[in-house]
Structures are given as C-alpha cells and as structure tokens.
mmCIF file of C-alpha atoms and ligand atoms in Angstrom:
data_model
loop_
_atom_site.group_PDB
_atom_site.id
_atom_site.type_symbol
_atom_site.label_atom_id
_atom_site.label_comp_id
_atom_site.label_asym_id
_atom_site.label_seq_id
_atom_site.Cartn_x
_atom_site.Cartn_y
_atom_site.Cartn_z
ATOM 1 C CA MET A 1 -11.928 -40.014 -10.172
ATOM 2 C CA GLY A 2 -12.752 -36.201 -9.898
ATOM 3 C CA LYS A 3 -9.405 -34.104 -10.764
ATOM 4 C CA ILE A 4 -8.056 -33.070 -6.326
ATOM 5 C CA PHE A 5 -7.151 -29.944 -7.841
ATOM 6 C CA VAL A 6 -10.411 -28.606 -9.217
ATOM 7 C CA ASP A 7 -11.819 -30.595 -6.318
ATOM 8 C CA ALA A 8 -9.756 -28.942 -3.767
ATOM 9 C CA CYS A 9 -11.061 -25.445 -4.950
ATOM 10 C CA LEU A 10 -14.214 -26.893 -3.944
ATOM 11 C CA GLY A 11 -13.810 -26.844 -0.966
ATOM 12 C CA LEU A 12 -14.072 -31.233 -1.040
ATOM 13 C CA GLU A 13 -11.716 -33.495 0.731
ATOM 14 C CA THR A 14 -8.402 -34.884 -1.437
ATOM 15 C CA PRO A 15 -6.051 -37.063 -1.373
ATOM 16 C CA TYR A 16 -3.018 -34.431 -0.753
ATOM 17 C CA THR A 17 -3.061 -30.504 -0.570
ATOM 18 C CA PRO A 18 -2.643 -30.220 -4.468
ATOM 19 C CA VAL A 19 -0.087 -27.330 -5.804
ATOM 20 C CA TRP A 20 0.992 -25.175 -8.424
ATOM 21 C CA MET A 21 2.967 -22.397 -8.957
ATOM 22 C CA MET A 22 2.360 -19.155 -10.048
ATOM 23 C CA ARG A 23 4.854 -18.687 -13.237
ATOM 24 C CA GLN A 24 6.347 -21.958 -13.521
ATOM 25 C CA ALA A 25 6.507 -22.287 -17.029
ATOM 26 C CA GLY A 26 8.805 -19.877 -17.538
ATOM 27 C CA ARG A 27 12.295 -18.498 -17.828
ATOM 28 C CA TYR A 28 13.932 -21.142 -15.052
ATOM 29 C CA LEU A 29 12.912 -23.698 -17.286
ATOM 30 C CA PRO A 30 15.680 -24.618 -20.427
ATOM 31 C CA GLN A 31 13.186 -26.567 -22.123
ATOM 32 C CA TYR A 32 11.271 -23.476 -22.000
ATOM 33 C CA MET A 33 13.786 -21.178 -22.873
ATOM 34 C CA GLU A 34 13.755 -23.644 -25.897
ATOM 35 C CA VAL A 35 11.130 -23.206 -27.080
ATOM 36 C CA ARG A 36 11.040 -19.632 -27.248
ATOM 37 C CA LYS A 37 14.446 -20.090 -29.652
ATOM 38 C CA GLN A 38 11.659 -21.728 -31.445
ATOM 39 C CA ALA A 39 8.667 -19.621 -31.421
ATOM 40 C CA GLY A 40 11.207 -16.419 -31.891
ATOM 41 C CA ASN A 41 9.566 -14.525 -29.281
ATOM 42 C CA PHE A 42 7.466 -13.864 -26.713
ATOM 43 C CA LEU A 43 4.463 -12.837 -28.377
ATOM 44 C CA ASN A 44 5.070 -15.152 -31.006
ATOM 45 C CA LEU A 45 5.302 -18.041 -28.689
ATOM 46 C CA CYS A 46 1.645 -16.715 -27.073
ATOM 47 C CA HIS A 47 0.251 -17.160 -30.518
ATOM 48 C CA ASN A 48 1.544 -20.272 -31.599
ATOM 49 C CA PRO A 49 -1.092 -22.795 -30.359
ATOM 50 C CA LYS A 50 0.841 -25.409 -30.226
ATOM 51 C CA LEU A 51 3.783 -24.120 -28.806
ATOM 52 C CA ALA A 52 1.746 -22.750 -26.481
ATOM 53 C CA ALA A 53 0.202 -25.587 -24.803
ATOM 54 C CA GLU A 54 3.642 -27.432 -24.850
ATOM 55 C CA VAL A 55 5.638 -24.916 -22.565
ATOM 56 C CA THR A 56 1.838 -25.005 -20.342
ATOM 57 C CA ILE A 57 2.256 -29.398 -20.279
ATOM 58 C CA GLN A 58 6.230 -29.034 -19.181
ATOM 59 C CA PRO A 59 5.477 -28.582 -15.344
ATOM 60 C CA LEU A 60 3.282 -31.011 -15.310
ATOM 61 C CA ASP A 61 6.187 -33.542 -16.371
ATOM 62 C CA ILE A 62 9.557 -31.536 -15.227
ATOM 63 C CA VAL A 63 8.043 -30.792 -11.726
ATOM 64 C CA ASN A 64 4.897 -32.215 -11.265
ATOM 65 C CA VAL A 65 2.540 -29.841 -10.562
ATOM 66 C CA ASP A 66 -1.391 -30.408 -10.348
ATOM 67 C CA ALA A 67 -2.512 -28.423 -12.554
ATOM 68 C CA ALA A 68 -1.090 -26.978 -16.119
ATOM 69 C CA ILE A 69 -2.208 -22.710 -15.859
ATOM 70 C CA LEU A 70 -2.133 -21.512 -20.096
ATOM 71 C CA PHE A 71 0.610 -20.325 -21.256
ATOM 72 C CA SER A 72 -0.045 -16.429 -22.280
ATOM 73 C CA ASP A 73 0.088 -12.837 -20.913
ATOM 74 C CA ILE A 74 -2.443 -10.792 -19.467
ATOM 75 C CA LEU A 75 -1.383 -8.450 -21.576
ATOM 76 C CA VAL A 76 -2.698 -10.160 -24.729
ATOM 77 C CA VAL A 77 -6.721 -8.385 -24.234
ATOM 78 C CA PRO A 78 -5.157 -4.452 -24.930
ATOM 79 C CA ASN A 79 -3.275 -5.819 -27.357
ATOM 80 C CA GLU A 80 -6.306 -7.530 -29.160
ATOM 81 C CA MET A 81 -8.816 -4.098 -28.181
ATOM 82 C CA GLY A 82 -6.166 -2.353 -30.466
ATOM 83 C CA MET A 83 -3.090 -1.327 -28.486
ATOM 84 C CA LYS A 84 0.184 -1.933 -29.859
ATOM 85 C CA LEU A 85 2.617 -4.311 -27.961
ATOM 86 C CA GLU A 86 5.555 -5.122 -27.845
ATOM 87 C CA PHE A 87 8.919 -6.983 -25.379
ATOM 88 C CA LEU A 88 11.534 -5.156 -24.864
ATOM 89 C CA ALA A 89 14.272 -7.719 -23.612
ATOM 90 C CA GLY A 90 15.122 -6.513 -20.533
ATOM 91 C CA GLU A 91 12.063 -4.183 -20.345
ATOM 92 C CA GLY A 92 9.156 -5.855 -20.266
ATOM 93 C CA PRO A 93 5.462 -5.418 -22.042
ATOM 94 C CA VAL A 94 6.133 -1.489 -23.740
ATOM 95 C CA PHE A 95 2.566 -0.769 -25.296
ATOM 96 C CA ASP A 96 2.774 2.525 -27.790
ATOM 97 C CA LYS A 97 0.638 4.776 -27.662
ATOM 98 C CA PRO A 98 -1.216 4.587 -24.012
ATOM 99 C CA ILE A 99 -4.487 6.050 -23.200
ATOM 100 C CA SER A 100 -4.792 9.310 -21.745
ATOM 101 C CA THR A 101 -8.054 10.545 -23.441
ATOM 102 C CA GLU A 102 -12.056 9.647 -24.322
ATOM 103 C CA ASP A 103 -11.047 9.183 -28.082
ATOM 104 C CA ASP A 104 -7.625 7.298 -27.234
ATOM 105 C CA LEU A 105 -10.604 5.280 -24.778
ATOM 106 C CA ASP A 106 -13.452 5.452 -27.974
ATOM 107 C CA SER A 107 -10.467 4.648 -30.540
ATOM 108 C CA LEU A 108 -10.406 0.657 -28.847
ATOM 109 C CA ILE A 109 -12.282 -2.389 -29.522
ATOM 110 C CA GLY A 110 -14.356 -3.313 -26.543
ATOM 111 C CA GLY A 111 -16.756 -6.072 -26.334
ATOM 112 C CA ASP A 112 -17.677 -9.514 -28.445
ATOM 113 C CA GLU A 113 -15.156 -8.067 -31.523
ATOM 114 C CA ALA A 114 -12.514 -7.646 -29.417
ATOM 115 C CA ALA A 115 -13.004 -10.553 -27.316
ATOM 116 C CA SER A 116 -13.350 -13.008 -30.732
ATOM 117 C CA LYS A 117 -10.155 -11.560 -31.642
ATOM 118 C CA LEU A 118 -8.181 -13.477 -29.264
ATOM 119 C CA THR A 119 -8.309 -16.876 -30.859
ATOM 120 C CA TYR A 120 -5.184 -17.667 -30.502
ATOM 121 C CA VAL A 121 -5.663 -18.349 -27.017
ATOM 122 C CA TYR A 122 -8.846 -21.079 -27.714
ATOM 123 C CA ASP A 123 -7.533 -22.735 -29.928
ATOM 124 C CA THR A 124 -4.614 -23.340 -26.734
ATOM 125 C CA ILE A 125 -7.318 -24.511 -24.457
ATOM 126 C CA LYS A 126 -8.536 -27.475 -26.897
ATOM 127 C CA ILE A 127 -5.033 -29.101 -27.645
ATOM 128 C CA LEU A 128 -4.217 -28.177 -24.303
ATOM 129 C CA ARG A 129 -8.012 -29.785 -23.346
ATOM 130 C CA GLU A 130 -7.289 -32.905 -25.502
ATOM 131 C CA GLN A 131 -3.879 -33.400 -24.897
ATOM 132 C CA LEU A 132 -4.738 -33.508 -20.886
ATOM 133 C CA ASP A 133 -7.746 -35.635 -21.467
ATOM 134 C CA ALA A 134 -5.342 -38.600 -23.027
ATOM 135 C CA ARG A 135 -3.148 -38.172 -20.599
ATOM 136 C CA GLY A 136 -5.233 -39.833 -18.014
ATOM 137 C CA ASP A 137 -3.601 -38.390 -14.806
ATOM 138 C CA ASN A 138 -6.167 -35.627 -13.600
ATOM 139 C CA LYS A 139 -4.399 -32.705 -13.667
ATOM 140 C CA ALA A 140 -6.091 -29.022 -14.173
ATOM 141 C CA LEU A 141 -6.058 -26.168 -16.283
ATOM 142 C CA ILE A 142 -6.197 -22.984 -15.638
ATOM 143 C CA GLY A 143 -7.467 -19.925 -17.582
ATOM 144 C CA PHE A 144 -6.610 -17.013 -16.386
ATOM 145 C CA THR A 145 -7.521 -13.010 -17.475
ATOM 146 C CA GLY A 146 -5.520 -9.759 -15.453
ATOM 147 C CA ALA A 147 -7.572 -7.770 -13.127
ATOM 148 C CA PRO A 148 -8.592 -5.197 -14.851
ATOM 149 C CA TRP A 149 -7.662 -2.315 -12.940
ATOM 150 C CA THR A 150 -3.886 -4.266 -13.743
ATOM 151 C CA LEU A 151 -4.537 -4.356 -16.906
ATOM 152 C CA ALA A 152 -5.610 -0.394 -16.611
ATOM 153 C CA THR A 153 -1.938 0.185 -15.341
ATOM 154 C CA TYR A 154 -0.613 -0.545 -17.890
ATOM 155 C CA MET A 155 -3.008 0.360 -20.777
ATOM 156 C CA ILE A 156 -2.874 4.551 -18.802
ATOM 157 C CA GLU A 157 1.212 3.861 -18.242
ATOM 158 C CA GLY A 158 2.035 2.435 -21.614
ATOM 159 C CA GLN A 159 4.443 -0.028 -19.121
ATOM 160 C CA GLY A 160 5.377 -1.090 -15.845
ATOM 161 C CA THR A 161 5.618 1.060 -13.080
ATOM 162 C CA LYS A 162 7.031 1.553 -9.928
ATOM 163 C CA THR A 163 5.195 4.921 -8.622
ATOM 164 C CA TYR A 164 1.431 4.559 -10.657
ATOM 165 C CA ASN A 165 1.595 8.239 -11.076
ATOM 166 C CA ILE A 166 -0.236 8.665 -13.991
ATOM 167 C CA CYS A 167 -2.897 5.969 -13.833
ATOM 168 C CA LYS A 168 -3.012 7.853 -10.343
ATOM 169 C CA LYS A 169 -3.503 10.943 -10.932
ATOM 170 C CA MET A 170 -6.361 9.654 -13.649
ATOM 171 C CA MET A 171 -8.101 8.266 -10.272
ATOM 172 C CA TYR A 172 -8.364 12.006 -8.613
ATOM 173 C CA SER A 173 -8.655 14.129 -11.196
ATOM 174 C CA ASN A 174 -10.803 12.437 -14.094
ATOM 175 C CA PRO A 175 -12.584 9.450 -11.784
ATOM 176 C CA GLU A 176 -14.658 8.973 -14.538
ATOM 177 C CA LEU A 177 -12.236 8.350 -17.355
ATOM 178 C CA LEU A 178 -10.710 5.580 -15.039
ATOM 179 C CA HIS A 179 -14.313 4.138 -14.681
ATOM 180 C CA LYS A 180 -14.658 3.749 -18.589
ATOM 181 C CA ILE A 181 -12.127 1.936 -18.783
ATOM 182 C CA LEU A 182 -12.576 -0.042 -16.232
ATOM 183 C CA LYS A 183 -15.796 -0.651 -17.720
ATOM 184 C CA LYS A 184 -14.619 -1.847 -21.653
ATOM 185 C CA VAL A 185 -12.131 -4.193 -19.825
ATOM 186 C CA THR A 186 -14.636 -5.037 -17.749
ATOM 187 C CA GLU A 187 -16.527 -6.388 -20.553
ATOM 188 C CA VAL A 188 -14.052 -8.313 -22.676
ATOM 189 C CA VAL A 189 -12.954 -9.976 -19.723
ATOM 190 C CA LYS A 190 -16.023 -11.498 -19.033
ATOM 191 C CA LEU A 191 -16.861 -12.656 -23.156
ATOM 192 C CA TYR A 192 -12.928 -13.036 -22.753
ATOM 193 C CA MET A 193 -13.128 -15.853 -19.289
ATOM 194 C CA GLU A 194 -16.927 -16.893 -20.476
ATOM 195 C CA LYS A 195 -15.006 -18.189 -24.237
ATOM 196 C CA GLN A 196 -11.968 -19.734 -22.296
ATOM 197 C CA ILE A 197 -14.530 -22.265 -19.712
ATOM 198 C CA GLU A 198 -16.516 -23.149 -23.466
ATOM 199 C CA SER A 199 -12.973 -24.080 -24.854
ATOM 200 C CA GLY A 200 -11.986 -26.296 -21.461
ATOM 201 C CA ILE A 201 -10.632 -24.345 -19.069
ATOM 202 C CA ASP A 202 -11.214 -26.249 -16.076
ATOM 203 C CA VAL A 203 -10.548 -23.016 -13.151
ATOM 204 C CA VAL A 204 -10.297 -19.565 -13.680
ATOM 205 C CA GLN A 205 -7.598 -17.314 -12.587
ATOM 206 C CA ILE A 206 -8.272 -13.526 -11.988
ATOM 207 C CA PHE A 207 -4.718 -12.195 -10.938
ATOM 208 C CA ASP A 208 -4.851 -8.876 -9.246
ATOM 209 C CA SER A 209 -1.598 -7.901 -9.162
ATOM 210 C CA TRP A 210 -1.336 -4.630 -8.241
ATOM 211 C CA ALA A 211 -3.637 -4.430 -6.484
ATOM 212 C CA ALA A 212 -1.947 -2.963 -4.141
ATOM 213 C CA ALA A 213 -0.731 0.517 -5.868
ATOM 214 C CA ILE A 214 -4.506 1.446 -4.534
ATOM 215 C CA GLU A 215 -4.839 2.313 -1.624
ATOM 216 C CA PRO A 216 -7.624 0.905 0.587
ATOM 217 C CA SER A 217 -10.452 2.981 0.556
ATOM 218 C CA LYS A 218 -10.152 3.246 -2.929
ATOM 219 C CA TYR A 219 -9.506 -0.245 -3.224
ATOM 220 C CA ASN A 220 -13.294 -1.543 -3.609
ATOM 221 C CA GLU A 221 -14.601 1.508 -6.066
ATOM 222 C CA PHE A 222 -11.670 1.421 -8.413
ATOM 223 C CA SER A 223 -10.630 -2.720 -7.894
ATOM 224 C CA TRP A 224 -12.725 -5.511 -6.431
ATOM 225 C CA SER A 225 -16.193 -4.411 -8.255
ATOM 226 C CA TYR A 226 -14.993 -5.369 -10.893
ATOM 227 C CA MET A 227 -13.193 -8.375 -9.959
ATOM 228 C CA VAL A 228 -17.406 -9.427 -8.656
ATOM 229 C CA GLU A 229 -18.816 -7.886 -11.342
ATOM 230 C CA ILE A 230 -16.651 -10.584 -13.914
ATOM 231 C CA ALA A 231 -17.075 -13.160 -11.414
ATOM 232 C CA ASP A 232 -20.785 -12.566 -11.142
ATOM 233 C CA TYR A 233 -20.758 -13.145 -14.353
ATOM 234 C CA LEU A 234 -19.522 -16.685 -14.694
ATOM 235 C CA LYS A 235 -21.353 -17.931 -11.976
ATOM 236 C CA SER A 236 -24.193 -17.617 -13.615
ATOM 237 C CA LYS A 237 -23.567 -19.558 -16.690
ATOM 238 C CA TYR A 238 -20.921 -21.687 -15.233
ATOM 239 C CA PRO A 239 -21.690 -21.925 -11.340
ATOM 240 C CA ASN A 240 -19.684 -25.467 -11.589
ATOM 241 C CA THR A 241 -16.734 -23.920 -12.945
ATOM 242 C CA PRO A 242 -13.734 -22.624 -9.506
ATOM 243 C CA ILE A 243 -12.927 -19.182 -9.687
ATOM 244 C CA ILE A 244 -9.351 -18.591 -7.959
ATOM 245 C CA MET A 245 -9.010 -14.199 -6.872
ATOM 246 C CA PHE A 246 -5.825 -12.957 -6.781
ATOM 247 C CA PRO A 247 -5.222 -9.562 -5.376
ATOM 248 C CA LYS A 248 -1.340 -8.980 -3.870
ATOM 249 C CA GLY A 249 -0.412 -6.826 -1.305
ATOM 250 C CA VAL A 250 -4.004 -6.455 -0.072
ATOM 251 C CA SER A 251 -3.466 -7.636 4.008
ATOM 252 C CA ALA A 252 -5.099 -4.836 4.858
ATOM 253 C CA PHE A 253 -8.454 -5.801 3.041
ATOM 254 C CA VAL A 254 -8.324 -9.080 4.364
ATOM 255 C CA GLU A 255 -7.429 -8.159 8.447
ATOM 256 C CA ARG A 256 -10.916 -6.260 7.696
ATOM 257 C CA GLY A 257 -12.409 -9.554 6.443
ATOM 258 C CA LEU A 258 -13.188 -8.206 3.237
ATOM 259 C CA VAL A 259 -15.236 -11.222 2.704
ATOM 260 C CA TYR A 260 -18.188 -10.298 -0.207
ATOM 261 C CA GLY A 261 -17.419 -11.667 -3.437
ATOM 262 C CA ASN A 262 -18.061 -14.523 -5.580
ATOM 263 C CA PHE A 263 -14.921 -16.302 -5.725
ATOM 264 C CA ASP A 264 -14.781 -20.046 -4.869
ATOM 265 C CA VAL A 265 -11.037 -19.286 -3.561
ATOM 266 C CA PHE A 266 -9.151 -16.530 -2.087
ATOM 267 C CA GLY A 267 -5.097 -16.718 -3.233
ATOM 268 C CA VAL A 268 -2.269 -14.928 -0.338
ATOM 269 C CA ASP A 269 0.494 -13.183 -1.614
ATOM 270 C CA TRP A 270 3.537 -13.625 -0.077
ATOM 271 C CA GLY A 271 3.018 -10.475 2.421
ATOM 272 C CA THR A 272 -0.119 -11.531 4.031
ATOM 273 C CA PRO A 273 0.369 -13.908 7.422
ATOM 274 C CA MET A 274 -1.736 -17.170 6.642
ATOM 275 C CA ALA A 275 -3.518 -17.953 9.231
ATOM 276 C CA MET A 276 -4.513 -14.199 9.667
ATOM 277 C CA ALA A 277 -6.283 -14.861 6.216
ATOM 278 C CA LYS A 278 -7.589 -18.342 7.630
ATOM 279 C CA GLU A 279 -9.087 -16.900 10.703
ATOM 280 C CA LYS A 280 -10.255 -13.719 8.177
ATOM 281 C CA LEU A 281 -11.703 -15.642 5.261
ATOM 282 C CA GLY A 282 -11.017 -19.191 5.463
ATOM 283 C CA ASP A 283 -14.421 -19.634 6.243
ATOM 284 C CA LYS A 284 -15.749 -17.969 2.804
ATOM 285 C CA TYR A 285 -12.913 -19.149 0.375
ATOM 286 C CA VAL A 286 -10.771 -22.218 0.456
ATOM 287 C CA LEU A 287 -7.076 -20.686 0.893
ATOM 288 C CA GLN A 288 -3.878 -20.934 -2.141
ATOM 289 C CA GLY A 289 -0.168 -19.844 -0.808
ATOM 290 C CA ASN A 290 1.667 -18.068 0.234
ATOM 291 C CA MET A 291 5.336 -19.354 0.400
ATOM 292 C CA GLU A 292 7.186 -16.350 -0.157
ATOM 293 C CA PRO A 293 9.061 -16.993 -3.355
ATOM 294 C CA CYS A 294 12.425 -16.285 -2.653
ATOM 295 C CA ARG A 295 12.904 -19.112 -0.363
ATOM 296 C CA LEU A 296 12.613 -21.235 -3.154
ATOM 297 C CA TYR A 297 16.747 -20.491 -3.749
ATOM 298 C CA ASP A 298 17.300 -22.715 -0.368
ATOM 299 C CA LYS A 299 15.883 -26.329 0.059
ATOM 300 C CA VAL A 300 15.768 -26.348 3.990
ATOM 301 C CA ALA A 301 13.823 -22.671 4.042
ATOM 302 C CA THR A 302 11.575 -24.164 1.375
ATOM 303 C CA THR A 303 10.416 -27.226 4.064
ATOM 304 C CA GLN A 304 10.863 -25.037 6.871
ATOM 305 C CA CYS A 305 7.595 -22.979 5.487
ATOM 306 C CA VAL A 306 5.893 -25.703 3.488
ATOM 307 C CA GLU A 307 5.900 -28.200 7.124
ATOM 308 C CA GLY A 308 5.189 -23.713 8.721
ATOM 309 C CA ILE A 309 1.863 -23.230 6.631
ATOM 310 C CA HIS A 310 0.413 -26.950 6.236
ATOM 311 C CA SER A 311 0.090 -27.202 10.151
ATOM 312 C CA ILE A 312 -1.982 -24.088 10.013
ATOM 313 C CA MET A 313 -4.129 -25.258 7.784
ATOM 314 C CA GLY A 314 -4.229 -28.668 8.331
ATOM 315 C CA GLY A 315 -4.489 -29.808 5.760
ATOM 316 C CA LYS A 316 -8.268 -28.314 4.984
ATOM 317 C CA ARG A 317 -9.480 -26.240 2.217
ATOM 318 C CA HIS A 318 -6.380 -25.549 1.545
ATOM 319 C CA ILE A 319 -3.981 -25.103 -2.086
ATOM 320 C CA PHE A 320 0.250 -24.420 -1.891
ATOM 321 C CA ASN A 321 1.504 -21.830 -4.365
ATOM 322 C CA LEU A 322 3.716 -18.905 -4.301
ATOM 323 C CA GLY A 323 2.707 -15.792 -2.601
ATOM 324 C CA HIS A 324 3.882 -14.386 -6.258
ATOM 325 C CA GLY A 325 5.420 -16.105 -9.563
ATOM 326 C CA ILE A 326 8.673 -18.122 -9.241
ATOM 327 C CA LEU A 327 11.767 -15.386 -10.496
ATOM 328 C CA PRO A 328 13.819 -17.413 -13.602
ATOM 329 C CA ASP A 329 16.998 -17.805 -11.752
ATOM 330 C CA VAL A 330 15.581 -20.472 -9.673
ATOM 331 C CA PRO A 331 17.138 -24.062 -9.673
ATOM 332 C CA VAL A 332 14.711 -26.473 -11.298
ATOM 333 C CA GLU A 333 15.521 -29.576 -8.472
ATOM 334 C CA ASN A 334 14.285 -27.017 -5.988
ATOM 335 C CA ALA A 335 11.368 -26.073 -7.153
ATOM 336 C CA LYS A 336 10.738 -29.987 -7.715
ATOM 337 C CA HIS A 337 11.609 -30.421 -4.155
ATOM 338 C CA PHE A 338 9.049 -27.792 -3.209
ATOM 339 C CA VAL A 339 6.066 -29.322 -5.288
ATOM 340 C CA SER A 340 7.730 -33.144 -3.471
ATOM 341 C CA GLU A 341 7.236 -31.799 0.030
ATOM 342 C CA CYS A 342 3.974 -30.010 -0.797
ATOM 343 C CA GLN A 343 2.628 -32.876 -1.279
ATOM 344 C CA ARG A 344 5.354 -35.423 0.899
ATOM 345 C CA VAL A 345 3.673 -33.078 4.366
ATOM 346 C CA SER A 346 -0.044 -33.298 3.029
ATOM 347 C CA LYS A 347 -0.475 -36.680 1.950
ATOM 348 C CA LYS A 348 -3.217 -38.617 4.076
HETATM 349 O O1 1CP B 401 9.853 -15.292 -21.370
HETATM 350 C C1 1CP B 401 9.912 -13.840 -21.537
HETATM 351 O O2 1CP B 401 11.011 -13.474 -21.575
HETATM 352 C C2 1CP B 401 8.688 -13.472 -21.256
HETATM 353 C C3 1CP B 401 8.391 -13.697 -19.784
HETATM 354 C C4 1CP B 401 7.286 -13.619 -19.137
HETATM 355 C C5 1CP B 401 6.449 -15.056 -19.895
HETATM 356 C C6 1CP B 401 6.936 -16.358 -18.875
HETATM 357 C C7 1CP B 401 5.737 -12.319 -19.519
HETATM 358 C C8 1CP B 401 6.291 -10.991 -19.492
HETATM 359 N N1 1CP B 401 5.000 -13.422 -19.160
HETATM 360 C C9 1CP B 401 5.217 -14.422 -18.777
HETATM 361 C C10 1CP B 401 3.967 -16.060 -19.349
HETATM 362 C C11 1CP B 401 2.274 -15.066 -17.992
HETATM 363 N N2 1CP B 401 2.555 -14.177 -17.311
HETATM 364 C C12 1CP B 401 1.978 -16.143 -17.705
HETATM 365 C C13 1CP B 401 1.885 -18.233 -18.306
HETATM 366 C C14 1CP B 401 3.050 -18.682 -17.330
HETATM 367 C C15 1CP B 401 2.767 -19.070 -16.270
HETATM 368 O O3 1CP B 401 2.377 -18.690 -14.945
HETATM 369 O O4 1CP B 401 2.838 -20.004 -16.010
HETATM 370 C C16 1CP B 401 0.768 -15.861 -16.309
HETATM 371 C C17 1CP B 401 0.347 -16.852 -15.809
HETATM 372 C C18 1CP B 401 1.247 -14.264 -17.082
HETATM 373 C C19 1CP B 401 0.051 -13.350 -15.814
HETATM 374 C C20 1CP B 401 0.993 -12.320 -15.889
HETATM 375 N N3 1CP B 401 1.251 -11.177 -16.953
HETATM 376 C C21 1CP B 401 0.893 -11.360 -14.632
HETATM 377 C C22 1CP B 401 0.067 -11.449 -13.876
HETATM 378 C C23 1CP B 401 0.867 -12.327 -13.023
HETATM 379 C C24 1CP B 401 1.572 -12.404 -11.613
HETATM 380 O O5 1CP B 401 3.094 -12.614 -12.094
HETATM 381 O O6 1CP B 401 1.296 -10.752 -11.347
HETATM 382 C C25 1CP B 401 1.643 -10.191 -15.304
HETATM 383 C C26 1CP B 401 1.330 -8.636 -14.150
HETATM 384 C C27 1CP B 401 2.302 -9.179 -16.690
HETATM 385 C C28 1CP B 401 2.788 -8.509 -17.349
HETATM 386 C C29 1CP B 401 4.484 -9.073 -17.366
HETATM 387 N N4 1CP B 401 4.156 -9.863 -18.978
HETATM 388 C C30 1CP B 401 5.408 -10.377 -18.822
HETATM 389 C C31 1CP B 401 5.868 -9.153 -17.885
HETATM 390 C C32 1CP B 401 7.178 -9.624 -17.462
HETATM 391 C C33 1CP B 401 5.595 -8.887 -16.618
HETATM 392 C C34 1CP B 401 5.371 -8.179 -15.849
HETATM 393 C C35 1CP B 401 5.943 -7.008 -16.055
HETATM 394 C C36 1CP B 401 5.483 -5.671 -14.603
HETATM 395 O O7 1CP B 401 6.578 -6.093 -13.351
HETATM 396 O O8 1CP B 401 5.307 -4.933 -14.661
#
C-alpha cells in the first residue's frame, strides 16, 4: 500500500483526502511543552535528534494527521552558515550580526560545508524513518526548508520584521548584494534538501512565509526563480520525491496564473480563495490548504470551512491543511475535530 499522503501529492486517487497542519508539532500541545522543558530550550530541542523525533511523531498520535513534519526550524540553515542564533522568549529568533555588506556575506560558510553541518537534522530524519516504518501505518514524513528569500529576510534584518525595510532598502539600492545572498543560500538549501531526501523524508515542503513582502513585479526575480532552481535541482536527482511550494500571501500571482515551476503541490494560503486557486492552478498542481487557522477556535466554523473547501475540490487533487500555522492557544480538541472532519467529509 502506498502512503496516502504521498499518493495525494502525486495526484493519485486516495481513499480520502489526507490532512496535516502547518506548525502541528508545537506549543498548543502540552506534550510538546513537556519535551521542550526537558530539552531546556527550543534550539536544544532542534539539536537533539531523539527528542526532535519524539515531538515530530506527537501529532500523529494525538490529532491523527496523515503526515508528520520534521521538527526543526527554517533558521538552522543560516545558523550553520555561521550566524549566531538565539530564540528569545516572547520575541522569537534573533541573529546577533545581521548581514549588511559583501564582507559579512563572505564570512559565512556556504555550499556543502554548511549543509554538512546540519547532521542533527539528518540524524532526526533517520530515527523518524525507522520509527515510521516500524509503525506500519503508512504515515508520511515531510522535510522542509525556508525559501531563500524568507531566510534572507531574517539574515538581513537580524530578526522577524513587520516592514522589511532593511532588506527592501537592499533590494532597491543594492540588488546585486541581495542576489549574492540569495545565491549563496540557494546553494546550501539545494544540498540541505538533497541530504534530507537521502536521510529518508518522503516529501519536501518549501516555506516562503514572507513572499507577500515583495511587490508583485519583483517576486519572480527575488524569490520564485530561486525556488524553481531548487526544485529543478532536486527533480533532476529525485524525480519521485514530491515538492510542495507554500508561498504565503500571493493571491495576486495566483490570479495571474503564475504556473511555471517543477513543483507537485501548491500550498494555498488562507487569503487566497480556493475556487480561484483551483481555476488558475488546479490543472498544474495538486492544491494544499487552506482553512483560516483562527477558525480552529470554533468547531462549527471549522466544519463549515472544511465542507466548503471539500465541495470546491471534490476530493480530487487536494490535500487538506490550514492556510498558515496553527496558533499556540488553540484547544487540542479543536485540532482533532478539524482533522477528523477532513477525513469524514472526504471519505469515498
Ligand atoms: O517552542 C517554541 O517556543 C518555539 C516556537 C517554534 C516552533 C515550534 C519556532 C520558533 N519554530 C518552531 C518549529 C517549526 N518552525 C517547524 C516544525 C514544527 C511544525 O511545523 O510542526 C517549522 C516547519 C517551522 C518553520 C518556520 N520557522 C517558519 C515557516 C513556517 C511559517 O509558520 O511561516 C518560519 C517563518 C520560522 C521562523 C520562526 N521560528 C520560530 C518562530 C516564532 C518563528 C517566526 C518568527 C517571526 O514571526 O518572524
């Protein structure tokens, strides 16, 4: 029996529409908080393959999703390129020396040397591959990376940002430097994802969480083209490993039928109407998504949305998910309800 999630990514018929949730291993689960406490802090947890594997599996058992997503963070990549990273309580990720010059960039490690330092990620995947195979329930394992653009926003700003003013200043006044940064990150990401595949993941997801920060006429140049390059590289070596592309906040591109790219699945964010995504992209990609994550606060609002999305997609070329990550104060009960409703309405 094939894995239902992998089959769905490839556009094959499945007994029901599989479902997972972005950020499904995380703070809304008391069991996650317990393991994080044991690890000491978030980065220690990412660096500990045994514990990282444990929290990766938790949502399979607790909320019954059809795929596990590797527990890690997109920012381990710039961290291993040599940027010192801290996660401050309440403030999120902070790099102590953001990149502002070519010298800053040259001081970072690139290519295979950087990708080879992420051994704890590959070790976590190897443990998970064994554990998932031993379960025999055919649940899939998703590996992931941040898009070069999304990673670069943190590398240039030094932290999360609302305005992206520092990286946009670079985009317009020194685009050559921004492209050099994006190229260097792209080279590492290609090899990083290759090593994740070699270690045992079933599917790749690329998160371009901050796609919407780029004006539409510049999106291809500064983000999409780099992801196409990553996908072309991976597909030339691993044609059977599905790739999910999740660019958040890009309904303007979807409307114009942005279609080119060697991806199997397009992750639809919650601000993009599913019917429009289906019309514009449905022939080219399997669509993933796209319930507004805050609907999880209410079971009736959840059921209505799940039924609505299912009636648009008709159980074909679709994977259920949220349109962005689950928030930490969502009751576990409601997350379970979402998952079981997706499986109920789509059962053939
Ligand atoms: O335990 C904690 O307090 C830390 C919270 C946390 C968690 C659980 C962070 C810090 N990262 C993660 C795990 C994580 N991050 C996963 C694996 C878990 C899962 O999905 O089940 C994944 C896939 C990510 C990816 C990630 N990290 C993204 C892309 C996805 C998205 O939500 O858009 C981004 C933008 C990050 C950066 C990051 N890491 C953590 C935070 C709080 C942030 C966002 C900061 C900001 O808003 O700028």
